[in-house]
CSV table of C-alpha atoms and ligand atoms in Angstrom, one decimal:
chain,number,residue,atom,x,y,z
A,1,UNK,CA,0.0,0.0,0.0
A,2,UNK,CA,1.3,3.4,-1.0
A,3,UNK,CA,2.0,5.8,1.9
A,4,UNK,CA,1.9,9.6,2.1
A,5,UNK,CA,5.4,10.7,3.3
A,6,UNK,CA,7.2,14.0,4.0
A,7,UNK,CA,11.0,14.0,3.8
A,8,UNK,CA,12.6,16.9,5.6
A,9,UNK,CA,16.0,18.0,4.3
A,10,UNK,CA,16.7,17.8,0.5
A,11,UNK,CA,20.4,17.1,0.8
A,12,UNK,CA,22.3,14.0,-0.4
A,13,UNK,CA,20.3,11.7,1.9
A,14,UNK,CA,16.9,13.4,1.9
A,15,UNK,CA,16.7,13.9,-1.9
A,16,UNK,CA,17.7,10.4,-2.7
A,17,UNK,CA,15.3,9.0,-0.1
A,18,UNK,CA,12.4,11.2,-1.4
A,19,UNK,CA,13.0,10.2,-5.1
A,20,UNK,CA,13.4,6.5,-4.3
A,21,UNK,CA,10.4,6.3,-2.0
A,22,UNK,CA,8.3,8.0,-4.7
A,23,UNK,CA,9.7,5.5,-7.2
A,24,UNK,CA,8.3,2.8,-5.0
A,25,UNK,CA,4.9,4.3,-5.5
A,26,UNK,CA,4.5,6.4,-2.4
A,27,UNK,CA,3.3,10.0,-2.5
A,28,UNK,CA,6.2,12.1,-1.3
A,29,UNK,CA,6.6,15.7,-0.3
A,30,UNK,CA,10.2,16.9,-0.2
A,31,UNK,CA,10.8,19.9,2.1
A,32,UNK,CA,13.8,22.1,2.7
A,33,UNK,CA,14.2,25.4,4.4
A,34,UNK,CA,16.8,26.5,1.7
A,35,UNK,CA,14.6,28.4,-0.7
A,36,UNK,CA,17.2,28.2,-3.4
A,37,UNK,CA,17.2,24.4,-3.3
A,38,UNK,CA,13.4,24.2,-3.4
A,39,UNK,CA,13.3,26.6,-6.3
A,40,UNK,CA,15.8,24.5,-8.3
A,41,UNK,CA,13.9,21.3,-7.5
A,42,UNK,CA,10.6,22.8,-8.5
A,43,UNK,CA,12.3,24.0,-11.7
A,44,UNK,CA,13.3,20.4,-12.5
A,45,UNK,CA,17.0,20.8,-11.5
A,46,UNK,CA,19.0,18.8,-9.0
A,47,UNK,CA,21.2,20.7,-6.5
A,48,UNK,CA,23.6,17.8,-6.3
A,49,UNK,CA,25.3,15.3,-8.6
A,50,UNK,CA,24.5,11.6,-7.9
A,51,UNK,CA,24.6,9.0,-10.6
A,52,UNK,CA,21.2,7.7,-11.8
A,53,UNK,CA,19.3,10.2,-9.6
A,54,UNK,CA,18.3,12.6,-12.3
A,55,UNK,CA,16.4,10.1,-14.4
A,56,UNK,CA,14.4,8.8,-11.5
A,57,UNK,CA,13.8,12.4,-10.3
A,58,UNK,CA,12.3,13.3,-13.7
A,59,UNK,CA,10.1,10.2,-13.7
A,60,UNK,CA,8.6,10.8,-10.2
A,61,UNK,CA,8.2,14.5,-10.6
A,62,UNK,CA,6.4,14.1,-14.0
A,63,UNK,CA,4.1,11.5,-12.5
A,64,UNK,CA,3.5,13.9,-9.5
A,65,UNK,CA,4.6,11.2,-7.0
A,66,UNK,CA,7.1,13.7,-5.7
A,67,UNK,CA,6.4,17.4,-5.0
A,68,UNK,CA,8.4,20.1,-3.2
A,69,UNK,CA,7.7,22.5,-0.4
A,70,UNK,CA,9.5,25.1,1.6
A,71,UNK,CA,7.3,24.9,4.6
A,72,UNK,CA,7.3,22.0,7.0
A,73,UNK,CA,3.7,22.7,8.3
A,74,UNK,CA,2.3,22.5,4.7
A,75,UNK,CA,4.5,19.5,3.8
A,76,UNK,CA,3.3,17.4,6.8
A,77,UNK,CA,-0.4,18.3,6.6
A,78,UNK,CA,-1.7,15.0,5.3
A,79,UNK,CA,1.1,12.6,5.6
A,80,UNK,CA,1.5,9.5,7.7
A,81,UNK,CA,5.3,9.3,7.9
A,82,UNK,CA,7.9,12.1,8.3
A,83,UNK,CA,11.5,11.4,7.6
A,84,UNK,CA,14.0,13.7,9.2
A,85,UNK,CA,17.1,13.9,6.9
A,86,UNK,CA,18.6,17.2,8.0
A,87,UNK,CA,22.3,17.8,8.7
A,88,UNK,CA,24.0,16.8,12.0
A,89,UNK,CA,27.4,18.5,11.6
A,90,UNK,CA,30.2,18.6,14.1
A,91,UNK,CA,30.4,21.4,16.7
A,92,UNK,CA,34.0,22.7,17.2
A,93,UNK,CA,34.6,20.1,19.9
A,94,UNK,CA,33.4,17.2,17.7
A,95,UNK,CA,30.0,16.8,19.4
A,96,UNK,CA,27.1,16.3,17.0
A,97,UNK,CA,25.2,19.6,16.5
A,98,UNK,CA,21.6,18.6,16.8
A,99,UNK,CA,20.1,22.0,16.3
A,100,UNK,CA,18.6,21.2,12.9
A,101,UNK,CA,17.0,18.1,14.2
A,102,UNK,CA,15.6,19.9,17.3
A,103,UNK,CA,14.2,22.7,15.0
A,104,UNK,CA,12.4,20.2,12.9
A,105,UNK,CA,11.0,18.4,16.0
A,106,UNK,CA,9.7,21.7,17.3
A,107,UNK,CA,8.0,22.6,14.1
A,108,UNK,CA,6.5,19.1,13.8
A,109,UNK,CA,5.1,19.4,17.3
A,110,UNK,CA,3.5,22.8,16.7
A,111,UNK,CA,1.7,21.4,13.7
A,112,UNK,CA,0.7,17.9,14.8
A,113,UNK,CA,-3.0,17.3,14.5
A,114,UNK,CA,-3.3,13.5,14.1
A,115,UNK,CA,-1.0,10.5,14.3
A,116,UNK,CA,2.4,10.7,12.6
A,117,UNK,CA,5.4,8.3,12.5
A,118,UNK,CA,8.5,10.5,12.8
A,119,UNK,CA,11.6,8.7,11.5
A,120,UNK,CA,15.1,9.9,12.2
A,121,UNK,CA,17.2,9.1,9.2
A,122,UNK,CA,19.9,11.6,10.0
A,123,UNK,CA,22.9,10.1,11.8
A,124,UNK,CA,22.4,11.0,15.4
A,125,UNK,CA,23.9,10.1,18.8
A,126,UNK,CA,22.4,7.2,20.7
A,127,UNK,CA,19.2,8.3,22.5
A,128,UNK,CA,18.4,11.2,20.3
A,129,UNK,CA,15.0,9.8,19.6
A,130,UNK,CA,14.2,10.3,23.3
A,131,UNK,CA,15.0,14.0,22.9
A,132,UNK,CA,12.8,14.2,19.8
A,133,UNK,CA,9.9,12.6,21.7
A,134,UNK,CA,10.5,14.9,24.6
A,135,UNK,CA,10.7,18.0,22.4
A,136,UNK,CA,7.5,17.1,20.6
A,137,UNK,CA,5.7,16.6,23.9
A,138,UNK,CA,7.1,19.8,25.4
A,139,UNK,CA,6.1,22.0,22.5
A,140,UNK,CA,2.7,20.5,22.1
A,141,UNK,CA,1.8,22.4,25.3
A,142,UNK,CA,-0.6,19.8,26.7
A,143,UNK,CA,-2.5,19.2,23.5
A,144,UNK,CA,-3.0,15.5,23.1
A,145,UNK,CA,-0.8,14.4,20.2
A,146,UNK,CA,-0.4,11.0,18.9
A,147,UNK,CA,2.9,10.0,17.4
A,148,UNK,CA,5.7,7.5,17.3
A,149,UNK,CA,9.4,8.1,16.9
A,150,UNK,CA,11.5,5.5,15.1
A,151,UNK,CA,15.1,5.3,13.9
A,152,UNK,CA,16.0,4.2,10.4
A,153,UNK,CA,19.7,5.1,9.9
A,154,UNK,CA,20.9,5.7,6.4
A,155,UNK,CA,23.8,3.7,5.0
A,156,UNK,CA,23.9,5.0,1.4
A,157,UNK,CA,27.3,5.9,-0.1
A,158,UNK,CA,27.5,9.0,-2.1
A,159,UNK,CA,28.2,8.1,-5.7
A,160,UNK,CA,26.1,4.9,-5.3
A,161,UNK,CA,23.2,6.3,-3.4
A,162,UNK,CA,20.4,5.1,-5.7
A,163,UNK,CA,21.9,1.6,-6.1
A,164,UNK,CA,22.3,1.5,-2.3
A,165,UNK,CA,18.7,2.5,-1.7
A,166,UNK,CA,17.3,-0.3,-3.9
A,167,UNK,CA,19.9,-2.9,-3.0
A,168,UNK,CA,21.2,-2.2,0.5
A,169,UNK,CA,23.2,-4.7,2.5
A,170,UNK,CA,20.6,-4.3,5.2
A,171,UNK,CA,17.8,-2.1,6.5
A,172,UNK,CA,17.9,-1.2,10.2
A,173,UNK,CA,14.7,-0.3,11.9
A,174,UNK,CA,14.6,0.9,15.5
A,175,UNK,CA,11.1,1.0,17.0
A,176,UNK,CA,9.3,0.9,20.3
A,177,UNK,CA,5.7,0.4,19.0
A,178,UNK,CA,4.0,-2.2,16.9
A,179,UNK,CA,2.4,0.5,14.8
A,180,UNK,CA,5.7,2.0,13.9
A,181,UNK,CA,7.2,-1.4,13.1
A,182,UNK,CA,4.3,-2.3,10.8
A,183,UNK,CA,4.5,1.0,8.9
A,184,UNK,CA,8.2,0.8,8.3
A,185,UNK,CA,8.1,-2.9,7.4
A,186,UNK,CA,5.3,-2.1,4.9
A,187,UNK,CA,7.3,0.8,3.5
A,188,UNK,CA,10.4,-1.3,2.8
A,189,UNK,CA,8.6,-4.4,1.8
A,190,UNK,CA,9.5,-3.9,-2.0
A,191,UNK,CA,13.2,-4.0,-1.1
A,192,UNK,CA,14.7,-7.5,-1.0
A,193,UNK,CA,17.2,-7.5,1.8
A,194,UNK,CA,17.8,-8.4,5.4
A,195,UNK,CA,15.7,-6.1,7.7
A,196,UNK,CA,16.9,-5.8,11.2
A,197,UNK,CA,14.3,-4.7,13.7
A,198,UNK,CA,15.8,-3.6,17.0
A,199,UNK,CA,15.1,-1.1,19.7
A,200,UNK,CA,15.7,2.6,19.0
A,201,UNK,CA,19.0,3.1,20.8
A,202,UNK,CA,20.5,0.0,19.2
A,203,UNK,CA,19.5,1.3,15.7
A,204,UNK,CA,21.0,4.7,16.4
A,205,UNK,CA,24.2,3.1,17.6
A,206,UNK,CA,24.5,0.7,14.7
A,207,UNK,CA,25.0,3.6,12.4
A,208,UNK,CA,27.7,5.4,14.5
A,209,UNK,CA,29.5,2.1,15.2
A,210,UNK,CA,29.5,1.1,11.5
A,211,UNK,CA,30.9,4.4,10.2
A,212,UNK,CA,33.5,4.6,13.0
A,213,UNK,CA,34.6,1.0,12.3
A,214,UNK,CA,35.1,1.7,8.6
A,215,UNK,CA,37.1,4.8,9.4
A,216,UNK,CA,39.2,2.7,11.8
A,217,UNK,CA,40.0,0.3,9.0
A,218,UNK,CA,41.2,3.1,6.8
A,219,UNK,CA,43.3,4.7,9.5
A,220,UNK,CA,44.7,1.3,10.4
A,221,UNK,CA,46.0,0.6,6.9
A,222,UNK,CA,47.3,4.1,6.6
A,223,UNK,CA,49.3,3.5,9.8
A,224,UNK,CA,50.7,0.4,8.2
A,225,UNK,CA,51.4,2.3,4.9
A,226,UNK,CA,53.7,4.7,6.8
A,227,UNK,CA,55.6,1.7,8.1
A,228,UNK,CA,55.8,0.3,4.5
A,229,UNK,CA,57.3,3.5,3.3
A,230,UNK,CA,60.0,3.2,5.9
A,231,UNK,CA,60.7,-0.5,5.4
A,232,UNK,CA,60.2,-1.1,1.7
A,233,UNK,CA,57.1,-3.3,2.1
A,234,UNK,CA,54.2,-2.8,-0.2
A,235,UNK,CA,51.0,-1.8,1.5
A,236,UNK,CA,48.8,-3.0,-1.3
A,237,UNK,CA,50.1,-6.5,-1.0
A,238,UNK,CA,49.9,-6.3,2.8
A,239,UNK,CA,46.2,-5.3,2.4
A,240,UNK,CA,45.6,-8.1,-0.1
A,241,UNK,CA,47.2,-10.6,2.2
A,242,UNK,CA,45.2,-9.4,5.2
A,243,UNK,CA,42.0,-9.2,3.1
A,244,UNK,CA,42.1,-12.8,2.1
A,245,UNK,CA,41.4,-13.6,5.7
A,246,UNK,CA,37.6,-13.8,5.8
A,247,UNK,CA,37.5,-12.4,9.3
A,248,UNK,CA,39.2,-9.2,8.1
A,249,UNK,CA,38.0,-8.7,4.4
A,250,UNK,CA,39.7,-6.5,1.8
A,251,UNK,CA,37.2,-3.6,1.7
A,252,UNK,CA,38.3,-0.3,3.3
A,253,UNK,CA,41.9,-1.3,3.4
A,254,UNK,CA,43.1,1.1,0.7
A,255,UNK,CA,45.9,3.2,1.9
A,256,UNK,CA,46.2,6.8,0.7
A,257,UNK,CA,45.0,10.2,1.6
A,258,UNK,CA,42.5,8.9,4.2
A,259,UNK,CA,38.8,9.5,4.5
A,260,UNK,CA,36.8,12.7,4.0
A,261,UNK,CA,33.2,13.6,3.3
A,262,UNK,CA,30.4,14.7,5.5
A,263,UNK,CA,30.2,11.4,7.5
A,264,UNK,CA,33.3,9.5,8.6
A,265,UNK,CA,35.2,12.5,10.1
A,266,UNK,CA,32.2,13.9,12.0
A,267,UNK,CA,30.8,10.5,13.0
A,268,UNK,CA,34.1,9.2,14.5
A,269,UNK,CA,34.4,12.5,16.4
A,270,UNK,CA,30.8,12.4,17.6
A,271,UNK,CA,31.1,8.8,18.8
A,272,UNK,CA,34.3,9.7,20.7
A,273,UNK,CA,32.4,12.5,22.4
A,274,UNK,CA,29.5,10.2,23.2
A,275,UNK,CA,31.9,7.8,24.9
A,276,UNK,CA,33.4,10.6,26.8
A,277,UNK,CA,30.0,11.8,28.0
A,278,UNK,CA,29.5,8.4,29.6
A,279,UNK,CA,33.0,8.5,31.1
A,280,UNK,CA,34.2,5.8,28.7
A,281,UNK,CA,37.6,5.9,27.2
A,282,UNK,CA,37.1,5.9,23.4
A,283,UNK,CA,40.7,7.0,22.8
A,284,UNK,CA,40.8,4.4,19.9
A,285,UNK,CA,38.6,6.7,17.9
A,286,UNK,CA,40.8,9.7,18.7
A,287,UNK,CA,43.8,7.9,17.3
A,288,UNK,CA,41.7,7.1,14.1
A,289,UNK,CA,41.1,10.8,13.7
A,290,UNK,CA,44.7,11.8,14.4
A,291,UNK,CA,46.1,9.3,11.8
A,292,UNK,CA,43.5,10.6,9.3
A,293,UNK,CA,44.4,14.2,9.9
A,294,UNK,CA,48.0,13.5,9.3
A,295,UNK,CA,47.6,12.1,5.8
A,296,UNK,CA,47.6,15.4,4.0
A,297,UNK,CA,50.9,16.4,5.6
A,298,UNK,CA,52.4,13.0,4.7
A,299,UNK,CA,51.3,13.6,1.1
A,300,UNK,CA,52.8,17.1,1.0
A,301,UNK,CA,56.1,15.6,2.3
A,302,UNK,CA,56.1,13.3,-0.6
A,303,UNK,CA,55.4,16.1,-3.0
A,304,UNK,CA,58.4,17.9,-1.5
A,305,UNK,CA,60.5,14.7,-1.7
A,306,UNK,CA,59.6,14.6,-5.4
A,307,UNK,CA,60.1,18.3,-6.3
A,308,UNK,CA,62.3,19.7,-3.5
A,309,UNK,CA,61.2,23.3,-3.8
A,310,UNK,CA,57.5,23.9,-4.4
A,311,UNK,CA,57.7,27.7,-5.0
A,312,UNK,CA,56.9,28.6,-8.6
A,313,UNK,CA,56.4,24.9,-9.6
A,314,UNK,CA,53.4,24.1,-11.8
A,315,UNK,CA,51.4,21.3,-10.1
A,316,UNK,CA,48.5,19.5,-11.7
A,317,UNK,CA,45.8,18.1,-9.4
A,318,UNK,CA,43.5,15.3,-10.6
A,319,UNK,CA,40.5,14.9,-8.4
A,320,UNK,CA,38.9,17.3,-5.9
A,321,UNK,CA,35.7,15.6,-4.7
A,322,UNK,CA,36.2,13.7,-1.4
A,323,UNK,CA,35.7,10.4,-3.3
A,324,UNK,CA,34.8,9.5,-6.9
A,325,UNK,CA,31.4,9.8,-8.5
A,326,UNK,CA,30.2,12.7,-6.4
A,327,UNK,CA,30.6,16.5,-6.5
A,328,UNK,CA,30.7,16.6,-2.7
A,329,UNK,CA,33.8,18.4,-1.3
A,330,UNK,CA,32.9,18.4,2.4
A,331,UNK,CA,36.1,17.5,4.3
A,332,UNK,CA,37.8,16.6,1.1
A,333,UNK,CA,41.6,16.2,1.4
A,334,UNK,CA,41.9,18.2,-1.8
A,335,UNK,CA,40.9,21.4,0.1
A,336,UNK,CA,43.7,21.2,2.5
A,337,UNK,CA,46.1,20.1,-0.2
A,338,UNK,CA,45.3,23.0,-2.4
A,339,UNK,CA,45.7,25.4,0.5
A,340,UNK,CA,49.1,24.0,1.5
A,341,UNK,CA,50.4,24.1,-2.1
A,342,UNK,CA,49.3,27.7,-2.5
A,343,UNK,CA,51.0,28.5,0.8
A,344,UNK,CA,54.2,27.0,-0.5
A,345,UNK,CA,54.0,29.3,-3.6
A,346,UNK,CA,53.1,26.7,-6.2
A,347,UNK,CA,50.9,27.4,-9.3
A,348,UNK,CA,48.1,24.9,-9.6
A,349,UNK,CA,46.1,23.4,-12.5
A,350,UNK,CA,43.1,21.7,-11.1
A,351,UNK,CA,40.8,19.2,-12.8
A,352,UNK,CA,37.8,17.2,-11.4
A,353,UNK,CA,35.0,15.6,-13.5
A,354,UNK,CA,32.2,17.0,-11.2
A,355,UNK,CA,33.4,19.0,-8.2
A,356,UNK,CA,35.2,22.0,-9.8
A,357,UNK,CA,32.2,24.4,-9.4
A,358,UNK,CA,32.0,23.6,-5.7
A,359,UNK,CA,35.8,24.1,-5.2
A,360,UNK,CA,35.7,27.4,-7.1
A,361,UNK,CA,33.5,28.8,-4.3
A,362,UNK,CA,36.3,28.0,-1.8
A,363,UNK,CA,39.3,28.9,-4.0
A,364,UNK,CA,38.2,31.3,-6.8
A,365,UNK,CA,40.4,31.1,-9.9
A,366,UNK,CA,43.4,33.4,-9.8
A,367,UNK,CA,46.8,33.8,-11.5
A,368,UNK,CA,48.2,30.9,-9.6
A,369,UNK,CA,45.0,28.8,-9.6
A,370,UNK,CA,43.6,27.5,-12.9
A,371,UNK,CA,40.7,25.2,-13.4
A,372,UNK,CA,40.9,23.3,-16.6
A,373,UNK,CA,38.3,21.2,-18.5
A,374,UNK,CA,40.4,18.2,-19.3
A,375,UNK,CA,42.7,15.9,-17.4
A,376,UNK,CA,45.5,16.2,-20.0
A,377,UNK,CA,45.2,19.9,-20.2
A,378,UNK,CA,45.9,19.9,-16.5
A,379,UNK,CA,49.3,18.2,-16.9
A,380,UNK,CA,50.4,20.4,-19.8
A,381,UNK,CA,53.7,22.0,-18.8
A,382,UNK,CA,53.4,20.7,-15.2
A,383,UNK,CA,56.3,19.8,-12.9
A,384,UNK,CA,54.2,17.2,-11.1
A,385,UNK,CA,50.8,15.5,-11.3
A,386,UNK,CA,49.1,14.8,-8.0
A,387,UNK,CA,46.3,12.1,-7.8
A,388,UNK,CA,43.9,13.2,-5.1
A,389,UNK,CA,40.7,11.4,-5.9
A,390,UNK,CA,40.5,8.0,-7.6
A,391,UNK,CA,38.0,8.7,-10.4
A,392,UNK,CA,37.9,5.8,-12.9
A,393,UNK,CA,38.9,7.9,-15.9
A,394,UNK,CA,42.2,8.6,-14.1
A,395,UNK,CA,42.9,4.9,-13.6
A,396,UNK,CA,42.8,4.4,-17.4
A,397,UNK,CA,44.8,7.5,-18.3
A,398,UNK,CA,47.2,7.4,-21.2
A,399,UNK,CA,50.5,7.6,-19.2
A,400,UNK,CA,52.6,8.1,-22.4
A,401,UNK,CA,50.6,11.2,-23.2
A,402,UNK,CA,50.8,12.4,-19.6
A,403,UNK,CA,54.6,12.0,-19.6
A,404,UNK,CA,55.0,13.8,-22.9
A,405,UNK,CA,52.8,16.8,-21.9
A,406,UNK,CA,54.6,17.4,-18.6
A,407,UNK,CA,57.6,19.6,-18.1
A,408,UNK,CA,59.1,17.1,-15.6
A,409,UNK,CA,57.5,13.7,-15.4
A,410,UNK,CA,56.6,13.3,-11.7
A,411,UNK,CA,53.5,11.7,-10.4
A,412,UNK,CA,52.6,11.7,-6.7
A,413,UNK,CA,49.7,9.2,-6.4
A,414,UNK,CA,47.7,9.8,-3.2
A,415,UNK,CA,45.3,7.0,-4.0
A,416,UNK,CA,47.7,4.3,-5.3
A,417,UNK,CA,45.7,4.0,-8.5
A,418,UNK,CA,48.7,3.0,-10.7
A,419,UNK,CA,51.1,0.0,-10.6
A,420,UNK,CA,54.6,1.4,-10.0
A,421,UNK,CA,56.2,-0.8,-12.7
A,422,UNK,CA,53.7,0.3,-15.3
A,423,UNK,CA,54.2,4.0,-14.6
A,424,UNK,CA,58.0,3.7,-14.6
A,425,UNK,CA,57.8,2.2,-18.1
A,426,UNK,CA,57.0,5.7,-19.2
A,427,UNK,CA,60.0,7.2,-17.5
A,428,UNK,CA,57.8,8.8,-14.9
A,429,UNK,CA,59.2,9.4,-11.4
A,430,UNK,CA,56.4,7.8,-9.4
A,431,UNK,CA,55.6,8.3,-5.7
A,432,UNK,CA,52.8,6.5,-4.0
A,433,UNK,CA,51.5,5.8,-0.5
A,434,UNK,CA,53.1,3.0,1.4
A,435,UNK,CA,54.6,1.1,-1.5
A,436,UNK,CA,58.2,1.1,-0.6
A,437,UNK,CA,60.7,3.9,-1.1
A,438,UNK,CA,60.0,6.6,-3.7
A,439,UNK,CA,60.8,6.3,-7.4
B,501,NAD,P1,23.0,17.9,3.6
B,501,NAD,O1,23.7,19.0,4.4
B,501,NAD,O2,23.4,17.6,2.2
B,501,NAD,O3,21.4,18.1,3.6
B,501,NAD,C1,20.7,18.6,4.8
B,501,NAD,C2,19.5,19.4,4.3
B,501,NAD,O4,18.7,19.7,5.4
B,501,NAD,C3,20.0,20.8,3.7
B,501,NAD,O5,19.5,20.9,2.4
B,501,NAD,C4,19.4,21.8,4.7
B,501,NAD,O6,19.0,23.0,4.0
B,501,NAD,C5,18.2,21.0,5.2
B,501,NAD,N1,17.6,21.5,6.4
B,501,NAD,C6,18.3,21.9,7.6
B,501,NAD,N2,17.4,22.3,8.5
B,501,NAD,C7,16.2,22.2,8.0
B,501,NAD,C8,14.9,22.5,8.5
B,501,NAD,N3,14.7,23.0,9.7
B,501,NAD,N4,13.8,22.4,7.6
B,501,NAD,C9,14.0,21.9,6.4
B,501,NAD,N5,15.2,21.6,5.9
B,501,NAD,C10,16.3,21.7,6.7
B,501,NAD,O7,23.2,16.6,4.5
B,501,NAD,P2,23.2,15.0,4.0
B,501,NAD,O8,24.6,14.7,3.5
B,501,NAD,O9,22.0,14.7,3.2
B,501,NAD,O10,23.1,14.3,5.4
B,501,NAD,C11,21.9,14.3,6.2
B,501,NAD,C12,22.1,13.4,7.3
B,501,NAD,O11,22.3,12.0,6.9
B,501,NAD,C13,23.3,13.7,8.3
B,501,NAD,O12,22.9,13.4,9.6
B,501,NAD,C14,24.3,12.7,7.7
B,501,NAD,O13,25.3,12.4,8.7
B,501,NAD,C15,23.5,11.5,7.4
B,501,NAD,N6,24.0,10.6,6.3
B,501,NAD,C16,24.7,11.2,5.3
B,501,NAD,C17,25.2,10.4,4.3
B,501,NAD,C18,25.9,10.9,3.1
B,501,NAD,O14,26.6,10.2,2.4
B,501,NAD,N7,25.8,12.2,2.8
B,501,NAD,C19,25.0,9.0,4.4
B,501,NAD,C20,24.3,8.5,5.5
B,501,NAD,C21,23.9,9.3,6.4
């Protein structure tokens, strides 16, 4: 049975959720307080890049299964389920900033007239649902309001969000009422996957624990990569050897520039703070963050090893998004790398298939900072090429062409996308992360 649903927050998560729930046949209202975003969406444009999303968006908008609103009160008027998909960024001390979630809960409360199921999809600290419930009760000022709060954490990966919605590894549902459980099971019944029904705090914690564990794997292999650099071992082979052990698995053991994006950095910090708030020592997660923070400086050291002096060198950068197949640059290593290289006095030629417009807002083009439209144009006359994001098109680059375009054939590969022997065939001086001593 199709449900009437409001999705609050039209970011990477909310927009994907709204489009995909509409595709499943539900009647969905997407709401965001950012008037510019709502205007774009109403005008048939997506404010983000996500593979496959645009086609589905067109379909569900044309069939009027998905409409957009700027006002939460209007959006939730006749719906049965409300998904909260607003941001939960870090405060300066790493604690999750829940002000967007609280604001939505207040607005819902003031406009509640009959039963609603309120689903937190945003990544939130364990026991946030209790605060949502309390806020709704508090602001309803004694009016009798009927509602449930549930947790349904989102596990989608940017760049594969649509695929992940329809084919997730699992769906986690945290509920404390039969009515909420029934509604959510019905909503997800078209999706063929394992559905885990648990209590609400458990569901909330599954998300934070999962992201922190993945971040931990990345920092672990980066720690090993540094040892490989000192000893001549090859971190890729170490990771392969480790990954063949089924208890470990190969995923998330790629050494390089570390993790970025809007989730891993903030979620590890938030879980560290949650531990601390209960007087538990989560120093393990602090170490994960410290290792990750150190990756950019390790990379800059390698660039200096390769070029000696950076002042007045022309440096090409391939990849600016925090990972491939997205235009998202939140916490992207590229931002810190570009800043450091400019500080050192280098001239930069930047290329990314999707993220350049977003980066231009941080670093407007200037005499020393050029954005180019083609990856080969970036290396033209360059003293070094830095690989910062592992887009597929970089992996299959014509290295002969790269070498011939460059002033000095130096590649510093922050994502280990090339095989050293292959690159060296083209007389390129090749530096990578944790694969023995430099070229
Ligand atoms: P985002 O910043 O892209 O989008 C959040 C949206 O919420 C923005 O458009 C903002 O304008 C809107 N918003 C804020 N307050 C509002 C209000 N009061 N009313 C209406 N709209 C409001 O964030 P995102 O990347 O989509 O992430 C959302 C949540 O999902 C976060 O908690 C994040 O940790 C989690 N999450 C993100 C990902 C991911 O890959 N991006 C994956 C899983 C979970």
